[in-house]
Coordinates of C-alpha atoms in Angstrom, one line a residue:
M15 CA 10.1 -4.3 -3.9
T16 CA 8.0 -2.5 -1.2
A17 CA 10.1 -1.0 1.6
P18 CA 9.6 -2.3 5.1
L19 CA 7.4 -0.3 7.5
P20 CA 9.3 1.9 9.9
R21 CA 7.6 0.1 12.8
S22 CA 5.9 -3.2 13.0
L23 CA 4.4 -5.7 15.5
D24 CA 5.1 -9.2 16.6
P25 CA 2.1 -11.5 16.0
A26 CA 0.3 -12.5 19.2
P27 CA -0.3 -16.2 19.9
G28 CA -3.4 -17.5 18.1
E29 CA -3.8 -14.3 16.1
V30 CA -4.8 -14.3 12.4
L31 CA -4.1 -11.8 9.6
P32 CA -7.2 -9.5 9.9
G33 CA -6.6 -8.9 13.6
Y34 CA -2.8 -8.5 13.1
L35 CA -3.3 -5.9 10.3
L36 CA -5.9 -4.1 12.3
R37 CA -3.6 -3.8 15.3
L38 CA -0.7 -2.7 13.1
A39 CA -2.8 -0.1 11.4
H40 CA -4.1 1.2 14.7
R41 CA -0.5 1.5 16.1
L42 CA 0.6 3.4 12.9
A43 CA -2.5 5.6 13.0
V44 CA -3.4 4.7 9.4
A45 CA -6.3 2.9 7.7
P46 CA -6.0 -1.0 7.5
R47 CA -6.5 -0.7 3.8
D48 CA -3.3 1.3 3.5
V49 CA -1.3 -1.4 5.3
G50 CA -3.0 -4.1 3.2
H51 CA -2.1 -2.3 0.0
L52 CA 1.6 -2.1 1.0
C53 CA 1.4 -5.9 1.8
G54 CA 0.0 -6.6 -1.7
L55 CA -3.3 -7.9 -0.4
T56 CA -5.7 -5.4 -2.0
T57 CA -7.7 -5.9 -5.1
G58 CA -8.8 -2.4 -6.2
S59 CA -10.2 -0.9 -3.0
N60 CA -11.0 -4.3 -1.4
L61 CA -9.1 -6.6 1.0
P62 CA -10.3 -10.1 -0.2
A63 CA -11.4 -12.5 2.6
R64 CA -9.6 -15.3 0.9
H65 CA -6.3 -14.1 2.4
L66 CA -7.6 -15.2 5.8
V67 CA -7.7 -18.8 4.6
C68 CA -4.2 -19.1 3.1
L69 CA -1.5 -17.2 1.2
N70 CA 0.8 -18.4 -1.5
D71 CA 4.6 -18.1 -1.0
A72 CA 4.9 -14.9 -2.9
Q73 CA 2.2 -13.2 -1.0
A74 CA 3.6 -14.4 2.3
Q75 CA 7.0 -13.1 1.4
Q76 CA 5.7 -9.6 0.6
V77 CA 3.8 -9.4 3.9
A78 CA 6.9 -10.6 5.7
D79 CA 9.1 -8.0 3.9
V80 CA 6.7 -5.1 4.7
C81 CA 6.0 -6.1 8.3
R82 CA 9.5 -7.3 9.2
L83 CA 8.4 -10.9 9.8
H84 CA 9.6 -14.3 8.7
P85 CA 7.4 -16.0 6.0
A86 CA 6.7 -18.8 8.4
E87 CA 5.2 -16.3 10.8
V88 CA 3.0 -14.9 8.1
H89 CA 1.7 -18.4 7.1
A90 CA 0.9 -19.0 10.8
L91 CA -1.4 -15.9 10.6
T92 CA -3.8 -17.8 8.2
L93 CA -6.5 -20.3 9.2
A94 CA -4.9 -23.1 7.1
G95 CA -1.6 -22.5 9.0
Q96 CA -3.3 -22.7 12.4
A97 CA -5.6 -25.7 11.7
P98 CA -3.7 -28.1 9.4
G99 CA -6.1 -31.0 10.2
Y100 CA -9.3 -29.1 9.4
T101 CA -10.7 -30.5 6.1
A102 CA -12.4 -27.3 5.0
L103 CA -9.1 -25.5 4.9
R104 CA -7.2 -28.0 2.8
I105 CA -6.6 -27.2 -0.9
D106 CA -5.6 -30.9 -1.4
D107 CA -8.8 -32.2 0.3
P108 CA -9.5 -35.5 -1.7
G109 CA -12.5 -35.3 -4.1
R110 CA -12.9 -31.6 -4.0
H111 CA -11.6 -28.9 -6.3
Q112 CA -10.7 -26.1 -3.8
S113 CA -9.2 -22.7 -4.1
P114 CA -8.6 -20.0 -1.4
T115 CA -11.7 -18.3 -2.8
S116 CA -14.0 -21.4 -2.6
M117 CA -12.7 -22.2 0.8
A118 CA -13.4 -18.6 2.0
N119 CA -17.0 -19.1 0.8
D120 CA -17.5 -22.4 2.5
G121 CA -20.1 -22.3 5.2
W122 CA -17.7 -24.4 7.4
V123 CA -15.2 -21.4 7.5
L124 CA -16.5 -18.2 9.2
T125 CA -14.9 -15.6 6.9
A126 CA -17.9 -13.3 6.9
F127 CA -17.8 -12.6 10.6
S128 CA -16.1 -13.7 13.8
R129 CA -17.2 -15.1 17.1
Y130 CA -15.4 -13.5 20.1
C131 CA -14.9 -13.6 23.8
P132 CA -15.3 -10.1 25.4
D133 CA -13.1 -11.2 28.3
C134 CA -10.3 -12.2 26.0
L135 CA -10.5 -8.9 24.2
T136 CA -10.3 -7.1 27.5
E137 CA -7.3 -9.0 28.7
T138 CA -5.4 -8.3 25.5
N139 CA -6.0 -4.5 25.7
H140 CA -2.4 -4.0 26.8
V141 CA -1.0 -5.6 23.7
P142 CA 0.6 -3.0 21.4
G143 CA -2.0 -1.8 18.9
G144 CA -5.0 -3.1 20.8
P145 CA -6.9 -6.3 21.6
V146 CA -6.2 -9.6 19.8
W147 CA -8.8 -11.4 17.7
Q148 CA -8.1 -15.2 17.9
G149 CA -8.0 -17.2 14.7
S150 CA -9.8 -20.1 16.2
W151 CA -12.9 -17.9 16.6
R152 CA -13.3 -18.2 12.9
L153 CA -13.8 -22.0 12.9
P154 CA -17.4 -23.2 13.4
H155 CA -16.5 -25.8 16.0
T156 CA -14.9 -23.1 18.2
Y157 CA -18.0 -22.0 20.2
L158 CA -16.6 -21.5 23.7
C159 CA -13.7 -20.0 25.6
E160 CA -12.4 -22.5 28.0
R161 CA -10.2 -19.9 29.7
H162 CA -13.3 -18.0 30.9
N163 CA -15.7 -20.9 30.8
R164 CA -18.2 -19.2 28.6
L165 CA -19.9 -19.6 25.2
L166 CA -18.6 -17.1 22.7
A167 CA -20.5 -14.0 21.6
W168 CA -21.2 -13.4 18.0
Q169 CA -23.2 -10.2 17.6
C170 CA -22.5 -6.6 18.5
P171 CA -24.7 -5.8 21.6
A172 CA -25.6 -2.4 20.1
C173 CA -26.4 -3.0 16.4
Q174 CA -27.0 -6.8 16.6
T175 CA -24.8 -7.3 13.6
P176 CA -22.4 -10.2 13.5
A177 CA -19.0 -9.1 14.9
F178 CA -16.2 -8.3 12.5
S179 CA -18.5 -8.2 9.5
N180 CA -19.9 -5.9 6.9
G181 CA -23.4 -6.9 8.0
Y182 CA -26.4 -7.8 5.9
R183 CA -28.3 -6.5 2.9
S184 CA -31.9 -5.7 3.3
D185 CA -32.8 -9.2 2.0
G186 CA -30.8 -10.8 4.7
R187 CA -27.8 -11.8 2.6
W188 CA -24.3 -10.9 3.7
R189 CA -22.8 -7.8 2.2
P190 CA -19.6 -8.6 0.2
T191 CA -17.0 -9.8 2.7
Q192 CA -13.6 -8.4 3.2
L193 CA -10.5 -9.3 5.2
I194 CA -11.3 -6.4 7.5
P195 CA -14.8 -4.7 7.5
A196 CA -14.8 -1.0 6.5
P197 CA -11.0 -1.1 5.8
G198 CA -10.8 2.6 5.1
L199 CA -11.8 3.5 8.7
R200 CA -9.4 4.0 11.6
L201 CA -10.9 2.4 14.7
D202 CA -9.7 0.6 17.8
P203 CA -9.6 -3.2 17.0
A204 CA -12.2 -3.9 19.7
R205 CA -14.9 -1.6 18.3
C206 CA -17.7 -2.7 16.0
R207 CA -16.9 -1.7 12.4
H208 CA -20.4 -2.2 11.0
R209 CA -22.1 0.6 9.0
T210 CA -25.8 0.4 8.9
G211 CA -25.9 1.7 5.2
G212 CA -23.6 2.6 2.4
G213 CA -21.7 5.7 1.7
R214 CA -20.6 7.8 4.7
V215 CA -23.1 6.5 7.2
V216 CA -21.7 6.6 10.7
T217 CA -20.1 3.4 12.0
C218 CA -21.5 1.6 15.0
G219 CA -18.3 1.9 17.0
Q220 CA -19.6 -0.1 20.0
P221 CA -16.8 -1.6 22.2
L222 CA -16.9 -5.4 21.9
D223 CA -14.6 -5.9 24.9
Q224 CA -17.3 -5.0 27.4
R225 CA -19.7 -7.5 29.0
T226 CA -23.4 -6.6 28.6
G227 CA -24.8 -9.4 30.7
P228 CA -24.1 -12.8 32.2
A229 CA -22.2 -15.1 29.9
P230 CA -23.9 -18.3 28.9
R231 CA -22.0 -21.4 30.3
P232 CA -21.2 -24.6 28.4
T233 CA -22.4 -28.0 29.5
P234 CA -19.7 -30.7 30.2
A235 CA -20.7 -32.3 26.9
M236 CA -20.1 -29.1 25.0
T237 CA -16.7 -28.6 26.6
H238 CA -15.7 -32.2 25.8
A239 CA -16.8 -31.8 22.2
H240 CA -15.0 -28.5 21.9
R241 CA -11.7 -30.1 23.0
R242 CA -12.1 -33.1 20.7
L243 CA -12.7 -30.9 17.7
A244 CA -9.9 -28.5 18.5
E245 CA -7.4 -31.3 18.9
A246 CA -8.4 -32.8 15.6
A247 CA -8.1 -29.4 13.8
T248 CA -4.6 -28.9 15.0
A249 CA -3.5 -32.5 14.3
G250 CA -0.7 -33.0 11.8
T251 CA -0.9 -35.2 8.7
D252 CA 0.7 -38.1 10.6
Q253 CA -1.6 -38.0 13.6
E254 CA -4.9 -39.9 13.9
V255 CA -8.0 -39.4 15.9
T256 CA -10.9 -41.7 16.9
S257 CA -14.2 -41.8 15.1
L258 CA -16.8 -44.5 15.5
G259 CA -14.3 -46.7 17.3
Q260 CA -11.5 -46.6 14.7
Q261 CA -8.4 -44.6 14.2
V262 CA -8.6 -42.2 11.2
S263 CA -6.9 -39.1 9.9
A264 CA -8.2 -35.7 11.1
Q265 CA -9.5 -35.0 7.6
R266 CA -11.7 -38.1 7.6
F267 CA -12.9 -37.4 11.1
F268 CA -14.1 -33.9 10.1
N269 CA -15.8 -35.4 7.1
D270 CA -17.6 -37.7 9.6
V271 CA -18.5 -34.6 11.6
R272 CA -20.0 -32.9 8.5
T273 CA -21.9 -36.0 7.6
T274 CA -23.3 -36.4 11.1
V275 CA -24.4 -32.8 11.3
S276 CA -26.3 -33.2 8.0
A277 CA -27.9 -36.4 9.3
I278 CA -29.0 -34.8 12.6
R279 CA -30.5 -31.7 11.0
G280 CA -32.1 -33.5 8.1
S281 CA -33.7 -36.1 10.2
W282 CA -34.6 -34.0 13.2
P283 CA -36.2 -34.7 15.8
V284 CA -35.0 -38.4 15.5
A285 CA -31.7 -37.4 17.1
R286 CA -33.2 -35.6 20.1
E287 CA -33.2 -38.7 22.3
V288 CA -29.4 -39.4 21.8
L289 CA -28.2 -36.6 24.2
A290 CA -30.1 -36.2 27.4
D291 CA -29.8 -32.5 27.7
P292 CA -33.2 -30.8 27.1
G293 CA -31.9 -27.3 27.5
S294 CA -29.3 -27.5 24.8
M295 CA -31.5 -29.6 22.6
D296 CA -34.1 -26.9 22.7
A297 CA -31.6 -24.6 21.1
V298 CA -31.0 -27.1 18.2
A299 CA -34.8 -27.6 17.8
A300 CA -35.4 -23.8 17.6
H301 CA -32.6 -23.4 15.0
I302 CA -33.9 -26.3 12.8
D303 CA -37.4 -25.1 13.1
A304 CA -36.2 -21.7 11.7
L305 CA -34.3 -23.5 8.9
R306 CA -37.5 -25.2 7.8
R307 CA -39.5 -22.0 7.5
P308 CA -40.1 -20.7 4.0
H309 CA -38.1 -17.7 2.8
P310 CA -38.3 -14.8 3.8
E311 CA -39.6 -16.0 7.1
R312 CA -36.5 -18.1 7.5
T313 CA -34.2 -15.1 7.2
A314 CA -36.0 -13.1 9.8
A315 CA -36.2 -16.1 12.2
L316 CA -32.5 -17.0 11.9
G317 CA -30.9 -13.6 11.9
D318 CA -27.5 -15.2 11.3
G319 CA -27.2 -14.9 7.6
R320 CA -26.1 -17.2 4.8
V321 CA -23.9 -19.4 7.1
A322 CA -27.0 -21.0 8.7
R323 CA -29.4 -21.3 5.8
T324 CA -28.7 -24.8 4.7
F325 CA -28.8 -28.1 6.6
G326 CA -25.2 -28.8 5.7
H327 CA -23.7 -25.8 7.5
P328 CA -23.4 -25.2 11.2
P329 CA -25.3 -22.3 12.8
A330 CA -23.6 -19.0 13.4
D331 CA -25.1 -18.6 16.9
P332 CA -22.7 -20.4 19.3
V333 CA -25.6 -21.7 21.5
P334 CA -27.2 -24.1 18.9
A335 CA -23.8 -24.6 17.4
A336 CA -22.4 -25.9 20.7
A337 CA -25.4 -28.2 21.3
L338 CA -25.2 -29.5 17.7
M339 CA -21.5 -30.3 18.0
A340 CA -21.9 -31.9 21.4
L341 CA -24.5 -34.2 19.9
T342 CA -22.3 -34.9 16.9
V343 CA -19.3 -35.8 19.0
A344 CA -21.4 -38.0 21.3
I345 CA -22.4 -40.1 18.3
L346 CA -18.8 -40.3 16.9
D347 CA -17.3 -41.1 20.3
D348 CA -19.5 -44.2 20.6
P349 CA -17.9 -47.3 18.9
S350 CA -21.5 -48.4 18.2
G351 CA -22.6 -45.0 17.0
Y352 CA -23.1 -46.3 13.5
H353 CA -26.4 -47.8 14.8
T354 CA -27.6 -44.3 15.6
L355 CA -26.3 -42.9 12.3
A356 CA -28.0 -45.6 10.4
R357 CA -31.3 -44.6 12.0
L358 CA -30.7 -40.9 11.3
L359 CA -29.7 -41.5 7.7
S360 CA -32.6 -43.9 7.0
A361 CA -35.0 -41.2 8.4
L362 CA -33.9 -38.6 5.8
P363 CA -36.7 -37.6 3.4
A364 CA -36.6 -39.7 0.2
T365 CA -36.4 -36.5 -1.9
S366 CA -33.7 -34.9 0.2
T367 CA -30.7 -33.4 -1.7
V368 CA -28.7 -34.5 1.3
H369 CA -28.7 -38.0 -0.2
I370 CA -26.7 -36.8 -3.2
R371 CA -24.3 -34.8 -1.1
L372 CA -23.7 -37.7 1.3
R373 CA -23.1 -40.2 -1.5
Q374 CA -20.5 -37.9 -3.0
H375 CA -19.0 -37.3 0.4
A376 CA -18.9 -41.0 1.5
P377 CA -15.5 -42.1 0.0
H378 CA -13.7 -39.4 2.1
C379 CA -15.2 -40.3 5.5
S380 CA -14.0 -43.1 7.8
S381 CA -14.7 -46.6 6.4
T382 CA -17.3 -47.2 9.0
M383 CA -19.2 -44.0 8.0
T384 CA -18.8 -44.9 4.3
A385 CA -20.4 -48.3 5.0
V386 CA -23.3 -46.8 7.0
I387 CA -24.0 -44.3 4.3
G388 CA -24.0 -47.1 1.7
R389 CA -26.4 -49.3 3.7
S390 CA -28.7 -46.6 4.9
I391 CA -29.3 -44.3 1.9
R392 CA -31.3 -45.9 -0.9
S393 CA -30.2 -45.1 -4.5
P394 CA -32.6 -44.8 -7.4
Q395 CA -32.6 -47.8 -9.8
T396 CA -31.3 -47.4 -13.4
A397 CA -30.9 -49.7 -16.3
A398 CA -27.3 -50.3 -15.2
G399 CA -28.3 -51.1 -11.7
P400 CA -28.3 -48.9 -8.6
L401 CA -25.9 -46.0 -8.2
P402 CA -22.7 -47.1 -6.5
L403 CA -22.7 -47.2 -2.7
F404 CA -19.0 -46.2 -2.9
P405 CA -18.9 -43.4 -5.6
Q406 CA -15.5 -42.8 -7.2
P407 CA -14.2 -39.2 -7.1
A408 CA -12.2 -37.8 -10.0
T409 CA -8.9 -37.5 -8.1
H410 CA -6.6 -37.8 -11.1
R411 CA -8.6 -35.8 -13.7
G412 CA -6.4 -34.9 -16.6
R413 CA -3.3 -36.7 -15.4
L414 CA -3.8 -39.8 -17.6
D415 CA -5.2 -40.4 -21.1
P416 CA -8.2 -42.7 -20.5
R417 CA -7.5 -44.4 -23.9
T418 CA -4.4 -46.0 -22.3
I419 CA -6.6 -47.8 -19.7
P420 CA -7.3 -51.3 -20.9
I421 CA -10.4 -53.3 -20.0
V422 CA -8.1 -56.0 -18.6
L423 CA -5.4 -54.4 -16.5
P424 CA -1.7 -55.6 -16.9
E425 CA -0.5 -57.9 -14.1
H426 CA 2.1 -55.5 -12.8
W427 CA -0.6 -52.8 -12.5
V428 CA -2.8 -54.9 -10.3
A429 CA 0.0 -55.7 -7.7
P430 CA -1.5 -53.2 -5.2
L431 CA -4.9 -54.8 -5.6
D432 CA -3.5 -58.3 -4.9
E433 CA -2.6 -57.1 -1.4
L434 CA -6.4 -56.8 -0.7
D435 CA -8.4 -59.6 0.8
A436 CA -11.2 -59.0 -1.8
P437 CA -13.0 -61.1 -4.3
R438 CA -10.4 -61.0 -7.0
R439 CA -12.5 -61.5 -10.2
Q440 CA -14.9 -58.8 -9.2
L441 CA -12.1 -56.5 -8.1
L442 CA -10.3 -56.8 -11.5
R443 CA -13.5 -56.1 -13.3
D444 CA -14.3 -53.1 -11.2
A445 CA -10.8 -51.5 -11.0
P446 CA -10.5 -50.3 -14.7
I447 CA -14.0 -48.7 -14.5
R448 CA -12.9 -46.8 -11.4
L449 CA -9.6 -45.8 -13.1
V450 CA -11.5 -44.2 -16.0
Q451 CA -13.7 -42.4 -13.4
M452 CA -10.6 -41.2 -11.6
V453 CA -9.2 -39.5 -14.7
T454 CA -12.4 -38.4 -16.4
G455 CA -15.0 -37.7 -13.8
Y456 CA -17.4 -40.0 -15.7
S457 CA -20.3 -41.7 -14.0
R458 CA -19.9 -45.4 -13.4
R459 CA -22.3 -46.2 -16.3
S460 CA -20.4 -43.9 -18.7
A461 CA -17.0 -45.3 -17.6
A462 CA -18.1 -48.9 -18.1
S463 CA -19.6 -48.0 -21.5
Y464 CA -16.3 -46.3 -22.5
L465 CA -14.4 -49.5 -21.8
G466 CA -16.9 -51.7 -23.5
F467 CA -18.5 -53.5 -20.6
P468 CA -22.1 -54.7 -21.2
L469 CA -24.1 -52.4 -19.0
G470 CA -26.5 -55.1 -17.9
S471 CA -23.6 -57.0 -16.3
L472 CA -22.5 -54.2 -13.9
H473 CA -24.7 -54.8 -10.9
P474 CA -24.4 -58.6 -10.5
A475 CA -20.6 -58.5 -10.8
A476 CA -20.3 -55.8 -8.2
D477 CA -22.4 -57.4 -5.5
P478 CA -19.7 -59.4 -3.7
L479 CA -17.3 -56.4 -4.0
R480 CA -19.8 -54.1 -2.4
A481 CA -20.3 -56.4 0.5
W482 CA -16.6 -56.6 1.0
Q483 CA -16.3 -52.8 0.9
M484 CA -18.9 -52.5 3.7
Q485 CA -16.5 -54.2 6.1
P486 CA -14.6 -51.7 8.3
G487 CA -11.4 -50.4 6.6
N488 CA -11.9 -52.1 3.3
A489 CA -13.3 -49.2 1.3
E490 CA -10.4 -47.0 2.4
A491 CA -7.9 -49.7 1.6
Y492 CA -9.4 -50.1 -1.9
Q493 CA -9.1 -46.4 -2.6
S494 CA -5.5 -46.4 -1.4
A495 CA -4.7 -49.3 -3.7
L496 CA -6.5 -47.7 -6.7
H497 CA -4.4 -44.6 -6.2
R498 CA -1.2 -46.7 -6.4
V499 CA -2.5 -48.4 -9.5
A500 CA -3.2 -45.0 -11.1
E501 CA 0.3 -43.8 -10.3
I502 CA 1.8 -46.9 -12.0
A503 CA -0.3 -46.2 -15.0
I504 CA 0.7 -42.5 -15.1
A505 CA 4.4 -43.4 -14.8
E506 CA 4.2 -45.7 -17.8
A507 CA 2.1 -43.3 -19.9
P508 CA 3.9 -42.0 -23.1
R509 CA 5.2 -38.5 -22.7
R510 CA 3.5 -36.0 -24.9

């Protein structure tokens, strides 16, 4: 067991692990890597960025022992601990196989750099160890500081490198990320830690807690969107938020947000008329124009690295990010916003890879969004009919032997399905196919073939059921019932 440090610090409100370790190391006059090593967070000479996302109980306990904290305080220093409602930080996010490493590499989590408010850094200069870096600055939907009524900064004013980052390679890609950039250096927490090259090149060292010009101000729409997104990110599992006129979990709301962002960017400029704010829309237009340029022009035009290089990820620059999120929330706040979404989704290029991503994503959005995606995105025809408008994720992979799933489900298995106001014959035909998909990850065609269904009969039998699922709330209710059926089947399965 590692002995506790002779002196430690109390975490500041809203602080996350990188900033806390940086302040603690600065107070002890040692390198952050040394503190990270004592806390069991190093891998070789690196401090992996995945620790920013979440820690397991053993890691949290070691940090707590070394830093004289309670494990709950340590978990609160992670992004997952601070934003329980944010889908990109949930290991149990339905339909996705996530790990701390994959979440740290998600473009919807800013682990490679941090936005910041110079005024907030200045105001926390008196805190022991130096200024405080807020955890919320690492979330893409945190683009403004309401306390100082300004959009956040994101680049060092001297070297123009993203703040709290290792910077870029010569080809524009991020250098390998770490929990703390240049962890072997002893620097004030407010100073830029970027090194323009490898080896012993001098560090930038520019103070980031100094204003270099007038701060950009948010519009009322940006401020409203920021509050909506922040409230959803901190919502508990039993809390609901509004999306497209219905109450949904925070996780489904953020899936709606991601879907809407993809639709806006992929169909631009169709969405330009939705929010009457020419100034902010100009920022979105410039960003999307840069995205559409060929590589390497795109890298030079964007200047904000890997985070902004695909249409599915938000921009790193807070100005277009704020405009994009304001437009997104304006659509989702409108109970009839599905009309706008249908227009955007229908305008996506026929060859767009966004189609595939959205079809996979659809079951995890609100039921209204799922229905809009199903109606608006055309699927290619196959011998077994079109691809399902409501794809089935492999949520129970490996938990049940598919050989125990019969083509006709036992009566006591289908009790949860009987609670649905759905066409029963089609439902009982569709359910075993979906169960096989849930435990194997097979396509609908392969699952039907596995059970022995005639492939030519798939599409006609499913028509009434698809129409039923398009009604608000039905697709979500069906998925919930299927999960209950799966649990019944798993409970009855013979033990190996």
